[in-house]
mmCIF file of C-alpha atoms in Angstrom:
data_model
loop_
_atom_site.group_PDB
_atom_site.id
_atom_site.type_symbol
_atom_site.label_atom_id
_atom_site.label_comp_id
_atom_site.label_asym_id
_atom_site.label_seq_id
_atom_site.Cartn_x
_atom_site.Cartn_y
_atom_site.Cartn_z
ATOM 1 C CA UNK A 1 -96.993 -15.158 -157.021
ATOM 2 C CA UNK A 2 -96.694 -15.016 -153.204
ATOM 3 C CA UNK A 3 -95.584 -18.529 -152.525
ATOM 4 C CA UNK A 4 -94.639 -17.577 -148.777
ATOM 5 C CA UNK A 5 -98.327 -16.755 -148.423
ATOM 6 C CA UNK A 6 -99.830 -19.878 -149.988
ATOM 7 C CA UNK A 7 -97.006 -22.088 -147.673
ATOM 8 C CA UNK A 8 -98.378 -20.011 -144.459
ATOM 9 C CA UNK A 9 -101.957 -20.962 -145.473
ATOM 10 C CA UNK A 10 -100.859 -24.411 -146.671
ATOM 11 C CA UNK A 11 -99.283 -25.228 -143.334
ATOM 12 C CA UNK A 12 -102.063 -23.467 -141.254
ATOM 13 C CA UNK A 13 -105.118 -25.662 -139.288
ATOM 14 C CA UNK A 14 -107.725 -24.254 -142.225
ATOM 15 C CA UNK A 15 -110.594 -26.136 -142.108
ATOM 16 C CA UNK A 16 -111.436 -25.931 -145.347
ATOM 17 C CA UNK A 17 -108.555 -25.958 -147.236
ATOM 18 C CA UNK A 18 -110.238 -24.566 -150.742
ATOM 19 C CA UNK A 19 -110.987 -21.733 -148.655
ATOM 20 C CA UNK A 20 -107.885 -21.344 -147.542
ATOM 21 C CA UNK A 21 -106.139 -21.431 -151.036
ATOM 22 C CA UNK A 22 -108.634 -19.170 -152.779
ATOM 23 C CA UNK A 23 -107.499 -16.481 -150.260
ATOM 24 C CA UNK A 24 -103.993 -16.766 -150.315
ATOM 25 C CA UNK A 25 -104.222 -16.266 -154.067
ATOM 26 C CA UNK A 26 -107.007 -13.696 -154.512
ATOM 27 C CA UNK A 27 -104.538 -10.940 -153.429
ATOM 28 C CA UNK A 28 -101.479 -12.866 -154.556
ATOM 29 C CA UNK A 29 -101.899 -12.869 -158.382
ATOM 30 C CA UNK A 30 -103.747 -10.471 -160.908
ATOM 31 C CA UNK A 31 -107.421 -10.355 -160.611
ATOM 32 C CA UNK A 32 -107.921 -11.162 -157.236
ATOM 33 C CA UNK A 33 -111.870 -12.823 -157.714
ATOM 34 C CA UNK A 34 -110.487 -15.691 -159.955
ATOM 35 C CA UNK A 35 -109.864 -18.286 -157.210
ATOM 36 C CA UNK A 36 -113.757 -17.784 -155.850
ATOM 37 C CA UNK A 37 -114.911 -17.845 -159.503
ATOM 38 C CA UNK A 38 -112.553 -21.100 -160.207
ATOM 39 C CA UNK A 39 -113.208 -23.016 -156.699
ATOM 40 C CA UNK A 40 -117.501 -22.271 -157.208
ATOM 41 C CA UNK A 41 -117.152 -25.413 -159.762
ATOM 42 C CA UNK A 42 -117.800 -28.337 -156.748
ATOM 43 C CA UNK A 43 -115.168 -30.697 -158.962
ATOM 44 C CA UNK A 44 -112.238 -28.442 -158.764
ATOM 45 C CA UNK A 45 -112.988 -27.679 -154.688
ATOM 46 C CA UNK A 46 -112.869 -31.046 -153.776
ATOM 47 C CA UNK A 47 -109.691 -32.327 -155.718
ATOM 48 C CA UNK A 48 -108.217 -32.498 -152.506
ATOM 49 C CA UNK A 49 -105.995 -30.188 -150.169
ATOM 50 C CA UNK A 50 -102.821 -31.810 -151.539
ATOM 51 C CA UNK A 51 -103.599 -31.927 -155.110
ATOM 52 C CA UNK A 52 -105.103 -27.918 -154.778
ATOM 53 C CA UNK A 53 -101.899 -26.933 -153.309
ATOM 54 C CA UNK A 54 -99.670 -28.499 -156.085
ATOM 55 C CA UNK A 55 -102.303 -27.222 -159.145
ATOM 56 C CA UNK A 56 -101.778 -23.917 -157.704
ATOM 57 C CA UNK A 57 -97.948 -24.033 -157.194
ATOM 58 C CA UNK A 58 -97.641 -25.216 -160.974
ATOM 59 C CA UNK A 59 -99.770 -22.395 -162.749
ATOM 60 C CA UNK A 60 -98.012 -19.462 -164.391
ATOM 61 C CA UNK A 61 -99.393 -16.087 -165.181
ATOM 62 C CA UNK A 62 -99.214 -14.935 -168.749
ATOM 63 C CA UNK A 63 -100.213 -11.241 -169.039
ATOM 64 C CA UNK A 64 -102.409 -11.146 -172.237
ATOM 65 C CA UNK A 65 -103.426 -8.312 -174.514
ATOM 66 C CA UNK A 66 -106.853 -7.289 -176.113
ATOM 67 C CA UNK A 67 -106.550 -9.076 -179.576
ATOM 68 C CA UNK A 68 -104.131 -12.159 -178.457
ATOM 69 C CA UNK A 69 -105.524 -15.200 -179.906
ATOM 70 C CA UNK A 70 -103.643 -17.674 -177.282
ATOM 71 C CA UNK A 71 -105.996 -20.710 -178.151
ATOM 72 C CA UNK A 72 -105.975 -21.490 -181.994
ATOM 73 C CA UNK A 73 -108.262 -23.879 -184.060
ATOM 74 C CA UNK A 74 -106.540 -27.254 -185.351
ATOM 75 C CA UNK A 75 -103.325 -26.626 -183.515
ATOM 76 C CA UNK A 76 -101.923 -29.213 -180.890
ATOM 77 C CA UNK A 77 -103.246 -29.424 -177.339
ATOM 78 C CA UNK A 78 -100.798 -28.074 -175.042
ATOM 79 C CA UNK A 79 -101.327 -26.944 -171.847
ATOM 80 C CA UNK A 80 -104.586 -25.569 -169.718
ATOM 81 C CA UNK A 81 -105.802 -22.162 -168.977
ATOM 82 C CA UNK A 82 -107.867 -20.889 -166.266
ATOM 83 C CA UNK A 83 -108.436 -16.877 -166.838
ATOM 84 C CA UNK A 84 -107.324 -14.717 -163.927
ATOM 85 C CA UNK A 85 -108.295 -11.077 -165.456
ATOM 86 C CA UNK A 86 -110.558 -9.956 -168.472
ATOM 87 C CA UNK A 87 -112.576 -12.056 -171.027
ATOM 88 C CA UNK A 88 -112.556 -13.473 -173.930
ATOM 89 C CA UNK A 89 -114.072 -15.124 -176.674
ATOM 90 C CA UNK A 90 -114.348 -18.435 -178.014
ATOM 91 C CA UNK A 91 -114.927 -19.155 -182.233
ATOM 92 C CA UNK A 92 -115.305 -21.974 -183.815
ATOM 93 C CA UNK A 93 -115.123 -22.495 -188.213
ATOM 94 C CA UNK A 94 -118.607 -24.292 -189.616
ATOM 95 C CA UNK A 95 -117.939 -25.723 -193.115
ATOM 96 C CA UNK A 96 -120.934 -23.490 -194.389
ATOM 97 C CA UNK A 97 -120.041 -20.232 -192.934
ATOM 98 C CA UNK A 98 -117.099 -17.689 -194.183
ATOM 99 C CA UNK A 99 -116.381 -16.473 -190.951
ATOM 100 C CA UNK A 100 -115.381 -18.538 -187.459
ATOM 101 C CA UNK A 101 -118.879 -18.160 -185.141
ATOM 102 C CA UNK A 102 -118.666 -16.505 -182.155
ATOM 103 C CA UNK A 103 -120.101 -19.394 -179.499
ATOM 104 C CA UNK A 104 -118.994 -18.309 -175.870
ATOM 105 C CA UNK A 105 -117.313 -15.477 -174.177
ATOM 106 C CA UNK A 106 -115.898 -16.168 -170.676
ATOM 107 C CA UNK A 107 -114.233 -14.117 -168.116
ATOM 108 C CA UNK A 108 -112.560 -14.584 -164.720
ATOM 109 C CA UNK A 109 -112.434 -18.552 -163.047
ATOM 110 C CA UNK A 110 -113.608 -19.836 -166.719
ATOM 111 C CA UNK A 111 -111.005 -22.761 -167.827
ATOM 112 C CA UNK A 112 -110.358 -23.439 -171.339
ATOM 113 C CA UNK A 113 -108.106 -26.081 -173.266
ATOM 114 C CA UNK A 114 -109.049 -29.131 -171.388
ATOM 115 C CA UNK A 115 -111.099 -31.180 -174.335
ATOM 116 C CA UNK A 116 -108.209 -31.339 -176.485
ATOM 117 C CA UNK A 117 -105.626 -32.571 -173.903
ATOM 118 C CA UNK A 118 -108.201 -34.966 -172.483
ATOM 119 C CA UNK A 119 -109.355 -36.198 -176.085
ATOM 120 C CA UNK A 120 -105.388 -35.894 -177.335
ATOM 121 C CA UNK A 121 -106.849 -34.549 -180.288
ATOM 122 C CA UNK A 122 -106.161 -30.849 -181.626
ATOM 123 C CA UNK A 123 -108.013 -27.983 -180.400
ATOM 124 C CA UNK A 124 -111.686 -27.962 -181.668
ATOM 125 C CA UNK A 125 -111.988 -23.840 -181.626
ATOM 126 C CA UNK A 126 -110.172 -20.810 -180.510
ATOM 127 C CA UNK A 127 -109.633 -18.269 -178.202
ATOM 128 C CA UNK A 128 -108.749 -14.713 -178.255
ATOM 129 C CA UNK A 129 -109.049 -12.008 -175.735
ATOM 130 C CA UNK A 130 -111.416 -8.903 -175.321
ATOM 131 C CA UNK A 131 -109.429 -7.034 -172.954
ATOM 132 C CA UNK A 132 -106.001 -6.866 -171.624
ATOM 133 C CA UNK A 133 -105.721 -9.291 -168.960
ATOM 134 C CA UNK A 134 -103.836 -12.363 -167.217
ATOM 135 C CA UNK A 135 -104.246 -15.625 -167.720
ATOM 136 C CA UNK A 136 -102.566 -18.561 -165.554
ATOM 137 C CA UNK A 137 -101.488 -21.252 -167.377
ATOM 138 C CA UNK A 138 -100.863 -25.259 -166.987
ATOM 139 C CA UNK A 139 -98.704 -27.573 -168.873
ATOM 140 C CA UNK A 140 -100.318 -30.333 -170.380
ATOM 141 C CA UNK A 141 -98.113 -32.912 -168.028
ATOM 142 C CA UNK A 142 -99.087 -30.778 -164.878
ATOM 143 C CA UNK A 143 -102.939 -31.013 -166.179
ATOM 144 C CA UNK A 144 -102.138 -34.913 -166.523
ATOM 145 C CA UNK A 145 -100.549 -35.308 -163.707
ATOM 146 C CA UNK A 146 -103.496 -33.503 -161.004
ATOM 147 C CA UNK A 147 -106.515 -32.649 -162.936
ATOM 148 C CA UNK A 148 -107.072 -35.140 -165.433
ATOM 149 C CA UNK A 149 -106.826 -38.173 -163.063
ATOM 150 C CA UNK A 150 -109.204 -36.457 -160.278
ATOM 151 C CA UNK A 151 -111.551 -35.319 -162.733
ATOM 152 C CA UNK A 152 -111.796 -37.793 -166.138
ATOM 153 C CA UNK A 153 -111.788 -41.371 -163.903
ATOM 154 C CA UNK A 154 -112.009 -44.746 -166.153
ATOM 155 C CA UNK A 155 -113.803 -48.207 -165.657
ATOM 156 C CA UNK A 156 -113.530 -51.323 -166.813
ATOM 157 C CA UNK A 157 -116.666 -52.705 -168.544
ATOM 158 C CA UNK A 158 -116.900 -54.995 -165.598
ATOM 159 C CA UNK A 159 -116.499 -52.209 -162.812
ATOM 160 C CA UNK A 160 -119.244 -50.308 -165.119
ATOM 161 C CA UNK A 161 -121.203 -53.166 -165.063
ATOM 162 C CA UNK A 162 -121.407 -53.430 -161.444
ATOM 163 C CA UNK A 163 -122.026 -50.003 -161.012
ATOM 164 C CA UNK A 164 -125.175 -50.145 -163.046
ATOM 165 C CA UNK A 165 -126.287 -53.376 -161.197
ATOM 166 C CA UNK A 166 -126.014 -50.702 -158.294
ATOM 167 C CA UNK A 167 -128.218 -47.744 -159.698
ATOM 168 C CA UNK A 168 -125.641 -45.816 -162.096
ATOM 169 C CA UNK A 169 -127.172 -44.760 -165.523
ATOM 170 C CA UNK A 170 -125.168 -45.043 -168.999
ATOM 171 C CA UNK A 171 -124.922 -41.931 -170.578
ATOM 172 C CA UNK A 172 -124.268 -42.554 -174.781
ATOM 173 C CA UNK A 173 -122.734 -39.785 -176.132
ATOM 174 C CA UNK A 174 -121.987 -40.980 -179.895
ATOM 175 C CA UNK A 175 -122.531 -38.450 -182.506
ATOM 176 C CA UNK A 176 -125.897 -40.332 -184.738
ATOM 177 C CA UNK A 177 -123.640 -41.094 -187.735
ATOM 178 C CA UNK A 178 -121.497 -43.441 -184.889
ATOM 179 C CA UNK A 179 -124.034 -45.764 -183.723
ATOM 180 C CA UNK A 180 -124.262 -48.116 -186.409
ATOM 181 C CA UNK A 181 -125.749 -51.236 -185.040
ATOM 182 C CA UNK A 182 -124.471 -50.840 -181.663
ATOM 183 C CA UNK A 183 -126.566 -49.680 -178.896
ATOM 184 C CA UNK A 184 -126.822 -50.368 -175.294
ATOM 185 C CA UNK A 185 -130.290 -50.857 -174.377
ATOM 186 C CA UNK A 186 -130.311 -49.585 -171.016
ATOM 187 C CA UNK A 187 -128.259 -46.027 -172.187
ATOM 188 C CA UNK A 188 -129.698 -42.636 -172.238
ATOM 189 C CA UNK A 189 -129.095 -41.022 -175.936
ATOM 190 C CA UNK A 190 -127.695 -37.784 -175.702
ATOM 191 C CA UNK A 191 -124.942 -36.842 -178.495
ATOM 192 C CA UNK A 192 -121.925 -35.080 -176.386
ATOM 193 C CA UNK A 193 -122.400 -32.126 -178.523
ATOM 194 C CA UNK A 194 -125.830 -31.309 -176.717
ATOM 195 C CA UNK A 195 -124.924 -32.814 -173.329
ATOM 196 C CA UNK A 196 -123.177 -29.167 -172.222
ATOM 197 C CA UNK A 197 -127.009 -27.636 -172.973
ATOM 198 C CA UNK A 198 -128.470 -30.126 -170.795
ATOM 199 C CA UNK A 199 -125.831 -31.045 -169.006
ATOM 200 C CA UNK A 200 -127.608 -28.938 -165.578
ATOM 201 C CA UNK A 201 -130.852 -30.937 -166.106
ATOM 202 C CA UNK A 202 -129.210 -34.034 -165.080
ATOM 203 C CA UNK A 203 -130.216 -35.794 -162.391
ATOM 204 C CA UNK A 204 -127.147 -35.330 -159.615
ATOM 205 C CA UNK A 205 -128.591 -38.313 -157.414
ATOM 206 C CA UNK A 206 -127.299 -40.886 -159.919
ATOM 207 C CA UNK A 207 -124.090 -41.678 -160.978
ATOM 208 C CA UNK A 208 -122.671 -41.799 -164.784
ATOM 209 C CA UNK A 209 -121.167 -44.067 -166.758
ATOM 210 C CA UNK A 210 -119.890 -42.073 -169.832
ATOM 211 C CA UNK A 211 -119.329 -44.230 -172.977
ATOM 212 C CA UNK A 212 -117.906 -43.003 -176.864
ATOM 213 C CA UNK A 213 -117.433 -44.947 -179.612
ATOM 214 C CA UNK A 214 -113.892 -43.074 -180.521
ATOM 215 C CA UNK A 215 -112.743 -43.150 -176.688
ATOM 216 C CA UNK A 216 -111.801 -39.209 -177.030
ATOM 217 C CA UNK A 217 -115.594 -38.047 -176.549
ATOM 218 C CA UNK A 218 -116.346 -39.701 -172.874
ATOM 219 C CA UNK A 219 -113.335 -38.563 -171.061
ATOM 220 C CA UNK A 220 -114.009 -35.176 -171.736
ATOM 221 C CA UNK A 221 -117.816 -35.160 -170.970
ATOM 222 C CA UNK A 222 -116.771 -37.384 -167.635
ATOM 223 C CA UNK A 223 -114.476 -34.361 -167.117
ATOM 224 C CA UNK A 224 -117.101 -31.873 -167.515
ATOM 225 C CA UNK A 225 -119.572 -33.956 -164.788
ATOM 226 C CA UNK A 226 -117.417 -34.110 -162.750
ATOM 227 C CA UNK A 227 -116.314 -30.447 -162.943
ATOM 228 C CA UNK A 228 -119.701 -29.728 -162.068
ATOM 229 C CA UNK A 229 -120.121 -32.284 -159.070
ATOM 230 C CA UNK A 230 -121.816 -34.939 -160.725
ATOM 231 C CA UNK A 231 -120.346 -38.725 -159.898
ATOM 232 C CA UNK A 232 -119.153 -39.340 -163.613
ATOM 233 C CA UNK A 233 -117.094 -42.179 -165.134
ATOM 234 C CA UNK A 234 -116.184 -43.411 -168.214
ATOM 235 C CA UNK A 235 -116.315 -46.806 -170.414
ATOM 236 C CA UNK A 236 -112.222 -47.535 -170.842
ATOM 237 C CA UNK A 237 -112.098 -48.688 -174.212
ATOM 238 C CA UNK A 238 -115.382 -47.635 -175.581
ATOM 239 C CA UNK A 239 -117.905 -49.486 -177.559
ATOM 240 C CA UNK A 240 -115.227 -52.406 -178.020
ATOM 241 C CA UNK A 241 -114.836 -53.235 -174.346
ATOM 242 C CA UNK A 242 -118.701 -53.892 -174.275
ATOM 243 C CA UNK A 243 -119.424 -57.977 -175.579
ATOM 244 C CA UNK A 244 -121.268 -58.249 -178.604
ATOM 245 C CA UNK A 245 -123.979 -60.051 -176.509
ATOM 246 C CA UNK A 246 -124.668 -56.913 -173.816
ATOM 247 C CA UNK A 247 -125.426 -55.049 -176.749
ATOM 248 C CA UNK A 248 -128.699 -54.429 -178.262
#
């Protein structure tokens, strides 16, 4: 990577500093479009000039072959990938089929990996490539460190509860086998498996208050808001943080 051209850009009177770092990369790295395509997601423009600049510094490019399966179901979360040239496909197993199911294919400025670092829970499906390509890569502390805490913010039930007071809107996103005889009666229902369907239907006026009953399910969907540039947060501690009397 051209770091001299990023510090020239860095250190210039840009006023808009996404801008700015989207150009010194797009002729800096492999597949020059992959900034634009990364920076059109309105959480990852506005994570700040600082915290752009150091995401940026900290990614590595990993040339990648058609075939390479660099993302593999049940194996631990470890770093983040945003995908500078080609595509790729994403497969999931389903107990009742033989074969893993084909359920996305992405290409340049698409990020993958983040649900299992966020969730701290192994990858959910994997990854392999179409085409040769590139693909710039983020440790799991560097994803820690400037994504995760811009992107997947927590609340206190108290902080959440003043935020609703205010306008915000619950959003449960328990699986139906989790809800058991807890419910908020105020929440809208919408199991996190179907909230990336309807996910653009959302209201963007309102703010979010994400809540799980496992705590791994609403930091990731807060994440995925908030990718998208909706004002998301989520319940710290789940279902338990809420009192037994708020509760429906």
């Amino acid at each position: 990577m051209d770091r001299e051209l990023l510090n020239q850009v860095m250190l210039s009177d840009q006023p808009d500093s996404a801008h700015a770092i989207e150009l010194a990369y797009a002729d800096a790295v492999p597949g020059g479009a992959w900034p634009e395509a990364f920076l059109r997601a309105r959480g990852y423009a506005g994570i700040g000039r600082d915290r752009l600049d150091q995401l940026f510094r900290a990614l590595l490019p990993v040339p990648v072959r058609a075939g390479d399966c660099f993302i593999r179901e049940g194996e631990t979360a470890d770093c983040f990938y945003i995908v500078a040239e080609g595509s790729c496909e994403v497969t999931r197993r389903l107990p009742d089929l033989p074969e893993p199911m084909r359920v996305a294919e992405y290409g340049p400025g698409a990020t993958l990996g983040e649900d299992g670092l966020l969730a701290q829970s192994p990858r959910n499906a994997s990854v392999r490539m179409l085409t040769d390509g590139c693909l710039m890569r983020l440790s799991g502390d560097d994803f820690r460190r400037l994504l995760q805490p811009a992107l997947a913010l927590p609340v206190s039930y108290a902080e959440a509860r003043e935020m609703a007071g205010s306008g915000a809107r619950w959003l449960d996103v328990r699986l139906p086998g989790e809800i058991g005889g807890r419910r908020l009666p105020e929440a809208i229902y919408i199991p996190h498996p179907v909230v990336r369907a309807r996910l653009f239907t959302a209201d963007p006026s309102y703010r979010y208050i994400v809540v799980c009953d496992n705590r791994r399910d609403s930091p990731v969907i807060a994440y995925m808001m908030s990718k998208y540039g909706y004002d998301a947060r989520y319940l710290e501690g789940g279902y338990d943080a809420i009192p037994v009397g708020d509760l429906a």
